[in-house]
CSV table of C-alpha atoms and ligand atoms in Angstrom, one decimal:
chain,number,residue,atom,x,y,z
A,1,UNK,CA,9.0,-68.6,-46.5
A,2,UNK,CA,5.5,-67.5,-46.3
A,3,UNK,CA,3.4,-70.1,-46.1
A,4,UNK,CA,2.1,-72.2,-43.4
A,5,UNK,CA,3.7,-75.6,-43.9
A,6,UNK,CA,7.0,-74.7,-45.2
A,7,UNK,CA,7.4,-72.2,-41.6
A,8,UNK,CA,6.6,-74.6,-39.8
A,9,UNK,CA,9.4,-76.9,-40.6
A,10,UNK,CA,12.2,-73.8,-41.6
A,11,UNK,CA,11.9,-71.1,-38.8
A,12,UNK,CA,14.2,-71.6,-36.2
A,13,UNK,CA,15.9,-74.3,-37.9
A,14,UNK,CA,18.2,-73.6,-39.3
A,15,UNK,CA,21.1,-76.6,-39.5
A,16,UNK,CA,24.6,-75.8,-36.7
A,17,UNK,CA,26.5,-73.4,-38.0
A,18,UNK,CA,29.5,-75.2,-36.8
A,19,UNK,CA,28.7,-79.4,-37.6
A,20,UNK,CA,25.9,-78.6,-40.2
A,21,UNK,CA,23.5,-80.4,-38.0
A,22,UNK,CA,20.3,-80.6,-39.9
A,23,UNK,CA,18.2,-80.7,-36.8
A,24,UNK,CA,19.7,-78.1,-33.9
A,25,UNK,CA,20.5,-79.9,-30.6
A,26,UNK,CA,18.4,-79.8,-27.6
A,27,UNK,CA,20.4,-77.2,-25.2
A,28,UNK,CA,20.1,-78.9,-21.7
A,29,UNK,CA,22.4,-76.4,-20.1
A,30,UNK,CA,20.7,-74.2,-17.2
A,31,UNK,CA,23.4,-72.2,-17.7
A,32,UNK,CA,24.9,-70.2,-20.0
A,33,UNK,CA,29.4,-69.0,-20.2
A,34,UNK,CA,29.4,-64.9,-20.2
A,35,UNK,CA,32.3,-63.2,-21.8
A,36,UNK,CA,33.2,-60.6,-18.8
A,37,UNK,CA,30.2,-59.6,-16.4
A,38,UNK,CA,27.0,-59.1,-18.1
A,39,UNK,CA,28.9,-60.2,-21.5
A,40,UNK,CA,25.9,-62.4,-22.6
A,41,UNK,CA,26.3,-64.7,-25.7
A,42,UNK,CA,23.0,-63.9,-27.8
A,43,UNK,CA,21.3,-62.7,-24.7
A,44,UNK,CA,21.3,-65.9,-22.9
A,45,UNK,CA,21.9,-65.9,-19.4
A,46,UNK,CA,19.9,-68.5,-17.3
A,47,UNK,CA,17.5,-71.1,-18.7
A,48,UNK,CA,14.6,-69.8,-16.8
A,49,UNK,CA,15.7,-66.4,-18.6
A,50,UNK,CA,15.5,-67.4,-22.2
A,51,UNK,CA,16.8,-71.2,-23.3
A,52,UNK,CA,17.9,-71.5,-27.1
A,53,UNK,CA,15.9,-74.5,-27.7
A,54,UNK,CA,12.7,-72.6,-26.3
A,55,UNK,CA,13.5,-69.5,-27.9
A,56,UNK,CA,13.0,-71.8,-31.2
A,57,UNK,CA,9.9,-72.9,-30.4
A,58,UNK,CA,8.5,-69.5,-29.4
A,59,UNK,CA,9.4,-68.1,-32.5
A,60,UNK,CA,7.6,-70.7,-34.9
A,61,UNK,CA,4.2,-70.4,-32.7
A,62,UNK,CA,4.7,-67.0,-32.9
A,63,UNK,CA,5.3,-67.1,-37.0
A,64,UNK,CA,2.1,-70.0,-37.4
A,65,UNK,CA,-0.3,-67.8,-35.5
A,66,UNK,CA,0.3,-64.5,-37.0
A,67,UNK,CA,1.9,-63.1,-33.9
A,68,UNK,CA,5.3,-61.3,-33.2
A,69,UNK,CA,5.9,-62.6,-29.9
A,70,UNK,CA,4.9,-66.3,-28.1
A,71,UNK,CA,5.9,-67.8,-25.0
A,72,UNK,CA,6.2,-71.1,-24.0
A,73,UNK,CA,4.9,-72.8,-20.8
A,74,UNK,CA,4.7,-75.9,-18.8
A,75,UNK,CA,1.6,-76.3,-19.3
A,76,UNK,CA,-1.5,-75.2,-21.3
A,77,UNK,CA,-3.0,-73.6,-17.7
A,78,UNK,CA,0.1,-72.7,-16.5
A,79,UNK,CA,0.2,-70.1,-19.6
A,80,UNK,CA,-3.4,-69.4,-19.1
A,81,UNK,CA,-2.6,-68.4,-15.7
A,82,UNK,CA,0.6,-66.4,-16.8
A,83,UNK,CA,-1.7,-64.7,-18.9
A,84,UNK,CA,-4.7,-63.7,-16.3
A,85,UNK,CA,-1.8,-62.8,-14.0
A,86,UNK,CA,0.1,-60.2,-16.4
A,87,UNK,CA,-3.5,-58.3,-17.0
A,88,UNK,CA,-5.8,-58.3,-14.4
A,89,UNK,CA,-5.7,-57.1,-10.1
A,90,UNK,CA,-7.6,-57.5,-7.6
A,91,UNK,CA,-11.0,-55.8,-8.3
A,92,UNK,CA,-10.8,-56.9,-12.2
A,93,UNK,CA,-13.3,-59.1,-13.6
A,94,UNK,CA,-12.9,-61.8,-16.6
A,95,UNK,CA,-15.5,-62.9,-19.0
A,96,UNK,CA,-15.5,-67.0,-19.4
A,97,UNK,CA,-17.3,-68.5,-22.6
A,98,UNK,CA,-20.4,-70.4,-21.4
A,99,UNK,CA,-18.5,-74.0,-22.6
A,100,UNK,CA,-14.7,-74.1,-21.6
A,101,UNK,CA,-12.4,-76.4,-20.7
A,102,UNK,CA,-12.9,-77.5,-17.1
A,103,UNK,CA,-9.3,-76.4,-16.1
A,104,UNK,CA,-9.6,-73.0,-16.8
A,105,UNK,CA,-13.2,-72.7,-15.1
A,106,UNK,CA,-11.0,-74.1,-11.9
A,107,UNK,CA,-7.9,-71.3,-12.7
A,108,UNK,CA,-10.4,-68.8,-13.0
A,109,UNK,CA,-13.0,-69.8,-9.7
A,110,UNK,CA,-10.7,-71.6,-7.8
A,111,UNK,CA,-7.2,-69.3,-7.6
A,112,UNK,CA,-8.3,-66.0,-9.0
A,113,UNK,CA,-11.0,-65.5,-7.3
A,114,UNK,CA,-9.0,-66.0,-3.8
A,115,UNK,CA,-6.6,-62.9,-5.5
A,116,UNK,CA,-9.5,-60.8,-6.0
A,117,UNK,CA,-10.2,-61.3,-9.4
A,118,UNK,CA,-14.1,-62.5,-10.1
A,119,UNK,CA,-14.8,-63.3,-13.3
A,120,UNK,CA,-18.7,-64.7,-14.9
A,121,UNK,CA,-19.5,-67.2,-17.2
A,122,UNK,CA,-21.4,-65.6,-20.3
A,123,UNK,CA,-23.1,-67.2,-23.6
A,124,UNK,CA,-21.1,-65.4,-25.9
A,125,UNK,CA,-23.2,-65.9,-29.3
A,126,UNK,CA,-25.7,-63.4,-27.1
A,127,UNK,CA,-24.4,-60.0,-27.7
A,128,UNK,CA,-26.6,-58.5,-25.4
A,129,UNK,CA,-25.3,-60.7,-22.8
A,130,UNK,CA,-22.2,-59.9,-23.4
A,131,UNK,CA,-22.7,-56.1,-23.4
A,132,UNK,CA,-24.3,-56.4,-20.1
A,133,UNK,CA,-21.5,-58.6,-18.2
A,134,UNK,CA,-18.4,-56.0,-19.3
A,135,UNK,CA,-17.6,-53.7,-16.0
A,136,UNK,CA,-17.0,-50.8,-17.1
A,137,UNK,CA,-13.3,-49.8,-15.9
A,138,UNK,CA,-13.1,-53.5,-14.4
A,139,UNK,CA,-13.6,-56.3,-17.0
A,140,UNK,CA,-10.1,-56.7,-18.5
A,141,UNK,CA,-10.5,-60.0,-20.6
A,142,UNK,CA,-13.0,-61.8,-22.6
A,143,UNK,CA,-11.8,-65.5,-22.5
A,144,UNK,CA,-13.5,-67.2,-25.9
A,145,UNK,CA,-12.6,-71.2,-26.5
A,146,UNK,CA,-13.6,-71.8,-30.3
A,147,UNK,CA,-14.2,-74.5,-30.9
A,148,UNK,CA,-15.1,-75.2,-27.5
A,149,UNK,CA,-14.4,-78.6,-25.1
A,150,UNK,CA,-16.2,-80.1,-25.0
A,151,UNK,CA,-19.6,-78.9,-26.4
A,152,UNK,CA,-17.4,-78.0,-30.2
A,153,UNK,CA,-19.4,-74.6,-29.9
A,154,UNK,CA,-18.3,-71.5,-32.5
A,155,UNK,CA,-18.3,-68.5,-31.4
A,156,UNK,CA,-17.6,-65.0,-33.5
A,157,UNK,CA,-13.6,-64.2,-32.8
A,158,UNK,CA,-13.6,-61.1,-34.7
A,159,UNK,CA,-17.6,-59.9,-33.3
A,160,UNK,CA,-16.6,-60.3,-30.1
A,161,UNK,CA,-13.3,-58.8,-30.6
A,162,UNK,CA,-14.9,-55.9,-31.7
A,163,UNK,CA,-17.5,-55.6,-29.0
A,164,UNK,CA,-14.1,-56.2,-26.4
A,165,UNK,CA,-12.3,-53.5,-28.1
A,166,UNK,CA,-15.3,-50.9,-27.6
A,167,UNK,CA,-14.8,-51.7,-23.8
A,168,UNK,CA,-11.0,-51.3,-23.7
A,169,UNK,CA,-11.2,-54.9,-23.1
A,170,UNK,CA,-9.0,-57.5,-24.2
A,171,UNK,CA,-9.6,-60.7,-26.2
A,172,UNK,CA,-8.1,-64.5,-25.3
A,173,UNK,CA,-8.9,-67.0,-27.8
A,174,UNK,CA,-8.0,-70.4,-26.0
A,175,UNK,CA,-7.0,-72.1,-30.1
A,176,UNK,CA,-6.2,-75.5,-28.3
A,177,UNK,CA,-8.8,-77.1,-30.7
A,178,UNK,CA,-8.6,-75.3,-33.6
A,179,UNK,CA,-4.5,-75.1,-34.0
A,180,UNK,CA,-2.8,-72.2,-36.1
A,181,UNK,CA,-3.5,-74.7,-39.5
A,182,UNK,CA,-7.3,-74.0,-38.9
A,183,UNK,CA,-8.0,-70.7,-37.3
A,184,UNK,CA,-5.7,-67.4,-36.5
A,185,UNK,CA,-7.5,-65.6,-34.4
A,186,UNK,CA,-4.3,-62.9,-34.1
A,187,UNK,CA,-5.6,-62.2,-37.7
A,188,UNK,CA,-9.6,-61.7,-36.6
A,189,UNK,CA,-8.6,-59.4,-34.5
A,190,UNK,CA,-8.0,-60.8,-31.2
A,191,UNK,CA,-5.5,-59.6,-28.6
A,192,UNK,CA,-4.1,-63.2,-27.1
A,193,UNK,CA,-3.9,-66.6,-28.0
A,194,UNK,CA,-3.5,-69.5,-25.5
A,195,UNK,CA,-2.8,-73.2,-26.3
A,196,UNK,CA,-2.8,-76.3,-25.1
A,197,UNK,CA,0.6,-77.5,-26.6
A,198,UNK,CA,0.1,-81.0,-25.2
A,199,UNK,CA,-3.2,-81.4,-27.5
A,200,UNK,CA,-2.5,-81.2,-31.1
A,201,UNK,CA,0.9,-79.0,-31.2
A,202,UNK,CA,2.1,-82.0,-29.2
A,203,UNK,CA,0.4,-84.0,-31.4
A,204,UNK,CA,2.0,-87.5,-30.0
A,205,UNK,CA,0.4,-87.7,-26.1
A,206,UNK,CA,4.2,-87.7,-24.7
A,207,UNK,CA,4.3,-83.6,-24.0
A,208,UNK,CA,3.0,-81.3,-21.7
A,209,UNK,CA,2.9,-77.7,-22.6
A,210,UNK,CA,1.4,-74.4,-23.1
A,211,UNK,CA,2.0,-71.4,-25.1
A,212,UNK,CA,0.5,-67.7,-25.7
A,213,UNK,CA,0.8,-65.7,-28.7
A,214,UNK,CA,0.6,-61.4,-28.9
A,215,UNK,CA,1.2,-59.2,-31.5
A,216,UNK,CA,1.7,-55.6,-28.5
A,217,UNK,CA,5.1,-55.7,-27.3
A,218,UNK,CA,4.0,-53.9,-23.9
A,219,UNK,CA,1.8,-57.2,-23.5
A,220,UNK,CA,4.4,-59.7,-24.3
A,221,UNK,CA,7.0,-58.0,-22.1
A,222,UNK,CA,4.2,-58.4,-19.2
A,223,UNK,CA,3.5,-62.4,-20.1
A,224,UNK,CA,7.4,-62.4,-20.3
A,225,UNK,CA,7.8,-61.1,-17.2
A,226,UNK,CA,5.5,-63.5,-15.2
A,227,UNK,CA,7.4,-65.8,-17.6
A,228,UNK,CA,10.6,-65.5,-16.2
A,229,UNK,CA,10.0,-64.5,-12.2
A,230,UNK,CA,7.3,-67.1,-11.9
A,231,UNK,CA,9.0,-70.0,-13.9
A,232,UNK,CA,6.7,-71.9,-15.1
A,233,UNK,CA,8.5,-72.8,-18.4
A,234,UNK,CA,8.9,-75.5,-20.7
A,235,UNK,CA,12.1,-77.8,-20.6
A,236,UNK,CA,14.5,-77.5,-23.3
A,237,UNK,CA,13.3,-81.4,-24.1
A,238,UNK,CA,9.6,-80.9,-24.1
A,239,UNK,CA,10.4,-77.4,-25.9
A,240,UNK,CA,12.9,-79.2,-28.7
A,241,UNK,CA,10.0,-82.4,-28.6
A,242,UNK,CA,6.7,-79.6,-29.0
A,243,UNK,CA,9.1,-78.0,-31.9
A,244,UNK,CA,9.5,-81.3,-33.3
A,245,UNK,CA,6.0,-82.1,-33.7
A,246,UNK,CA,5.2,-78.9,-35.8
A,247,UNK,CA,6.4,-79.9,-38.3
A,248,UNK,CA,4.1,-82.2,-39.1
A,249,UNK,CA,1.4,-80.2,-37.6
A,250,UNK,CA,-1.1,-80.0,-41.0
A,251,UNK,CA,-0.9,-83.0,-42.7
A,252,UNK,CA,-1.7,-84.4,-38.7
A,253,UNK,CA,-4.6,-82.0,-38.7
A,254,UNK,CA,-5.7,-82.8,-42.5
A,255,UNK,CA,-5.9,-86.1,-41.4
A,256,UNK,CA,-7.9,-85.5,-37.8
A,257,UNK,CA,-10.2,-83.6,-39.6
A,258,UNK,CA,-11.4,-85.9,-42.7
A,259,UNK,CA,-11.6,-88.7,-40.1
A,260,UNK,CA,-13.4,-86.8,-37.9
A,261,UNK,CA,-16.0,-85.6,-40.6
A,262,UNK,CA,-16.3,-89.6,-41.4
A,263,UNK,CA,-16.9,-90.7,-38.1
A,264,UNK,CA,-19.3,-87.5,-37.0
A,265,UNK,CA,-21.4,-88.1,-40.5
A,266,UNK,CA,-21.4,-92.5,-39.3
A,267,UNK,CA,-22.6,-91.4,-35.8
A,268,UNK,CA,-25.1,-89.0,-36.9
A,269,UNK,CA,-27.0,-91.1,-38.8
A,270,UNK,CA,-26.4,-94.4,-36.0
A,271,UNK,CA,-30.1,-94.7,-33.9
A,272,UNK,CA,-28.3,-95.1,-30.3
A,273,UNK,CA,-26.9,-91.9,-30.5
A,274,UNK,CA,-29.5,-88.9,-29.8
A,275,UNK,CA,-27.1,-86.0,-31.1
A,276,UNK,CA,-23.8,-85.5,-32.7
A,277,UNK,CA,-21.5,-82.3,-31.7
A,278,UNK,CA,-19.1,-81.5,-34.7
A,279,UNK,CA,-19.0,-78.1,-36.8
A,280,UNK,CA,-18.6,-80.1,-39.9
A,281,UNK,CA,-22.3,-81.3,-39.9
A,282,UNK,CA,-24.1,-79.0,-42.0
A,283,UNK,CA,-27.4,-78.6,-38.8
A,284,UNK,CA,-24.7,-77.8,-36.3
A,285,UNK,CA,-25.3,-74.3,-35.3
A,286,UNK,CA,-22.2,-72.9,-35.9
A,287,UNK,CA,-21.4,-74.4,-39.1
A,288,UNK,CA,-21.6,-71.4,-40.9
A,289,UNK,CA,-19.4,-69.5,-38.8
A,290,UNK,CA,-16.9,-72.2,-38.7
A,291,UNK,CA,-16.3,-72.5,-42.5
A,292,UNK,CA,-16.4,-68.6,-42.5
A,293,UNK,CA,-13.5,-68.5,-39.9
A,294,UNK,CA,-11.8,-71.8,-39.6
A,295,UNK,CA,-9.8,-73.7,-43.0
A,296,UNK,CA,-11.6,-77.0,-41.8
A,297,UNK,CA,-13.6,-78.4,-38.8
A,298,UNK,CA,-11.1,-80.3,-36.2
A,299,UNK,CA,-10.5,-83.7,-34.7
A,300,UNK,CA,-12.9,-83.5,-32.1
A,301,UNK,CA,-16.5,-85.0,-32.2
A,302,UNK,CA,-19.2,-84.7,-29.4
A,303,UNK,CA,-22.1,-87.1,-28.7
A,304,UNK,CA,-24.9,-87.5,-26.2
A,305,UNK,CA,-26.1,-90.4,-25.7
A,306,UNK,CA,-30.0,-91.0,-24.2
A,307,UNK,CA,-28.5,-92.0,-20.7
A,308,UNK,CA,-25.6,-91.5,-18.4
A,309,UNK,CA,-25.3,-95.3,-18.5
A,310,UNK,CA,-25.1,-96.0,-22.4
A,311,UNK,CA,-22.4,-93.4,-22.3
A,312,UNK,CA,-20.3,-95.2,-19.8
A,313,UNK,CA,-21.1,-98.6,-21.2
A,314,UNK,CA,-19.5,-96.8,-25.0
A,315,UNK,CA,-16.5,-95.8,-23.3
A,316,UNK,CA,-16.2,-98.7,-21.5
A,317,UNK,CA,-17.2,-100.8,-25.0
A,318,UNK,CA,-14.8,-99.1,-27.4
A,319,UNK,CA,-11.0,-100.9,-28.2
A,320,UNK,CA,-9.2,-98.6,-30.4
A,321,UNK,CA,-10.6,-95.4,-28.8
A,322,UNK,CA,-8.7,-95.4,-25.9
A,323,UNK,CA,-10.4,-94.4,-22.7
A,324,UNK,CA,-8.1,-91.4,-21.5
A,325,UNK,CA,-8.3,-87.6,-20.7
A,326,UNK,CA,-6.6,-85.2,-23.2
A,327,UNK,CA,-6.9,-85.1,-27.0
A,328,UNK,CA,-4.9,-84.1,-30.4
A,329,UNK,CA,-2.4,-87.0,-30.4
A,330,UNK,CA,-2.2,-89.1,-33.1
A,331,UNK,CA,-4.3,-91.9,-31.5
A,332,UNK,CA,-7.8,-91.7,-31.0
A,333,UNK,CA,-9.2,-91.4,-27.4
A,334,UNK,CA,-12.3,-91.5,-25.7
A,335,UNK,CA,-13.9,-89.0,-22.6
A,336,UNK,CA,-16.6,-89.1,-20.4
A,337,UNK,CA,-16.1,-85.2,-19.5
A,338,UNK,CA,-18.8,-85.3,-16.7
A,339,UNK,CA,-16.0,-88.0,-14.2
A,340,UNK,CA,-13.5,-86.8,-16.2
A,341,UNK,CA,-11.7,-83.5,-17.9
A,342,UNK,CA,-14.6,-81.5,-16.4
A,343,UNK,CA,-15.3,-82.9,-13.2
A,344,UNK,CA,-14.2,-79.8,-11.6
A,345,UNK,CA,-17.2,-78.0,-13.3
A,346,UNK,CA,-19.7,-80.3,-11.4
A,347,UNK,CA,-22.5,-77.9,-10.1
A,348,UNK,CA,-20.8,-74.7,-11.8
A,349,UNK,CA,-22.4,-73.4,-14.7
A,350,UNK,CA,-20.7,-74.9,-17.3
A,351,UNK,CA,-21.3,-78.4,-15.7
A,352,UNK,CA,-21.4,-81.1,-18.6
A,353,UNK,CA,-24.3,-83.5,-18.7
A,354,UNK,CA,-23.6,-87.7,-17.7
A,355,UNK,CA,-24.8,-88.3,-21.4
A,356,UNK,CA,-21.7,-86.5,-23.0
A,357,UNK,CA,-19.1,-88.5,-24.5
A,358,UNK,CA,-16.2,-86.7,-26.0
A,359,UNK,CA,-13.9,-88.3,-29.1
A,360,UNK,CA,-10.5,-87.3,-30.3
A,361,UNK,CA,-10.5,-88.6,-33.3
A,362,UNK,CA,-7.0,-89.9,-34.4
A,363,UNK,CA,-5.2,-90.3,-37.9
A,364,UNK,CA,-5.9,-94.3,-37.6
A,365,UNK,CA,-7.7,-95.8,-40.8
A,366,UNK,CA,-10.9,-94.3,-40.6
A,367,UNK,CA,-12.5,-97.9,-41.6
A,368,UNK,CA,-11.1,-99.2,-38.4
A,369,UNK,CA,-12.2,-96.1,-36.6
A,370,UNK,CA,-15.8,-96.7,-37.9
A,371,UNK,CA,-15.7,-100.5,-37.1
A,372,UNK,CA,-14.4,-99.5,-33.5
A,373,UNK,CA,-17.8,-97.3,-32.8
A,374,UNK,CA,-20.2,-99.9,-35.0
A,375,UNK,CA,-19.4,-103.0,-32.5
A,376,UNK,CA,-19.3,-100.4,-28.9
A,377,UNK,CA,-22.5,-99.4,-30.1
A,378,UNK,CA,-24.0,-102.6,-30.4
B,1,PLP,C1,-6.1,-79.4,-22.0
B,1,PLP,C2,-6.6,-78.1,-22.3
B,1,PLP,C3,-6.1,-77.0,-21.5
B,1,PLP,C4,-5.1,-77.1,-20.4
B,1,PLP,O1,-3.9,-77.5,-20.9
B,1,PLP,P1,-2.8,-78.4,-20.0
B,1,PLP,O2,-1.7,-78.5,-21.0
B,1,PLP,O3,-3.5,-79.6,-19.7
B,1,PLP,O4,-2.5,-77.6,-18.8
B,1,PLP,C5,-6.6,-75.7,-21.8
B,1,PLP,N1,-7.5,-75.5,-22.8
B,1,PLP,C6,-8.0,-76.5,-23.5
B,1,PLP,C7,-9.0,-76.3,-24.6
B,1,PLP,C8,-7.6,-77.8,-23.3
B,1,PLP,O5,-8.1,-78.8,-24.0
């Protein structure tokens, strides 16, 4: 089993050893029979513990992104917090990418800071920059979102890696938008990778979820830890569900991303659209850097429009496109991240502009996609 697709339907799934049930059962019990005190059965205890249909799931995010351990959360910032928690005290400092999801600006400026921990949002395609905002001693993570939400920016995984490495400082690569299929950043050197598991892992808009990848065992017992004594854990369902929707997770992806190339290429050439946002157009900046260290471009397209108001009128103007926060699921959505998934960023420095509208572009027909777009704008 070494390649991508076939691990991602095989690990962890092996049929019941007892009924030859192709698809293992979703274990619902909190609780788990011990032979004798302390006689576990496979090292399961308590569900908060370790839960057979999580320890599943952690193992094939671990196998897809190139990692020996992951963990799997309720939520996307609930293992983003797990993470910031398990590295950094009061007195440490964090480095944010300069375009991040609004959510994690919040964890970040809103609850760390109150522990003690400050943290600075940084361009992170400026070296020099960079150099300057590590602490010597005090800056323990470099968070980098690549592709980024909602501005699709690329930034240098293994660069920045390097120049975090220098400092004794570690690397988070927030791989929501990218997924395992397209980009490992485990394998460009980076120390920690977050997800969003209710974006394209989930893949189907009926899961919440979050997951971190490591490849230190010293690190993964520390995420484990805050794990297990915080609790913020996935449910055997959503765990079993998330599992589930791997296995479909690259011919999903193939699909978001040749209908998202079609409908970035239709937009960019449409006259009521000022600029188009997607990696796979040859004059977006980070083009280069994408094909050099992603397998394809994503589902996500960007757009700014010439005013706030013929961005709300689109969203409001669009039928298939739903108008809903959240992406990666197999319909196609629409976002005004200015009222809505970055609201919280309002007057912070990674504020998005009123013009901004942000597509998740689904595995519908692509005609019907295109025709959708064509008759909101006008
Ligand atoms: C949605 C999202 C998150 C937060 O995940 P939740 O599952 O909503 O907690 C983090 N990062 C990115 C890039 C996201 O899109």
């Amino acid at each position: 089993m070494t390649e991508f697709e076939t691990r991602a339907i095989h690990v962890s799934q092996d049929p019941d050893a007892n009924n030859g049930a192709v698809i293992p059962p979703i274990y619902m019990s909190s609780t788990h029979k011990q032979d004798g005190v302390g006689g576990l059965r496979d090292g399961f205890e308590y569900n908060r513990a370790a839960n057979p249909s999580r320890s599943a799931l952690q193992e094939v995010l671990a196998s897809l992104e190139s990692g020996k351990f992951g963990l799997s959360f309720a939520s996307g910032l609930a293992a983003e917090d797990a993470v910031v928690r398990a590295t950094c005290a009061p007195g440490d400092h964090v480095v944010l990418g300069s375009d991040l999801y609004g959510g994690t600006f919040r964890l970040m400026n809103r609850i760390h800071r109150g522990a003690g921990i400050d943290s600075e949002v940084v361009d992170l395609s400026d070296e020099k920059a960079l150099r300057l905002a590590i602490r010597p001693g005090k800056t323990k993570l470099i968070w980098i979102e690549t592709p980024s939400n909602p501005m699709l920016g690329i930034f240098d995984i293994a660069r920045i890696s390097e120049i975090a490495k220098e400092h004794g400082v570690l690397t988070v690569v927030d791989n929501t938008f990218a997924t395992p299929y397209l980009q490992r950043p485990l394998e460009l050197g980076a120390d920690i990778v977050t997800h969003s598991t209710t974006k394209f892992i989930g893949g189907h808009s009926d899961i919440l979820g979050g997951a971190v990848i490591v490849n230190d065992a010293e690190l993964h017992e520390k995420i484990r830890f805050i794990q297990f004594a915080a609790g913020a854990v996935s449910s055997p369902f959503d765990a079993w569900l998330t599992h589930r929707s791997i296995k479909t997770l690259a011919v999903r992806v193939e699909k978001h991303c040749s209908n998202a190339q079609a409908v970035a290429e239709f937009l960019d050439a449409h006259k009521n659209i000022e600029q188009v946002y997607y990696p796979g157009l040859p004059a977006h900046p980070g083009h280069e850097l994408a094909k050099k260290q992603m397998s394809g471009f994503g589902g996500i397209v960007s757009l700014r429009f010439k005013t706030e108001k013929a961005a709300k009128d689109f969203c409001n103007k669009t039928k298939l496109f739903t108008l809903a926060e959240s992406l990666g699921g197999v319909e196609s959505l629409v976002n005004h991240p200015a009222e809505m998934t970055h609201a919280s960023a309002k007057g912070s420095p990674i504020e998005v502009g009123g013009e901004i509208v942000r597509l998740s572009v689904g595995i519908e027909n692509p005609k019907d996609l295109i025709a959708d777009l064509a008759q909101a704008l006008g």
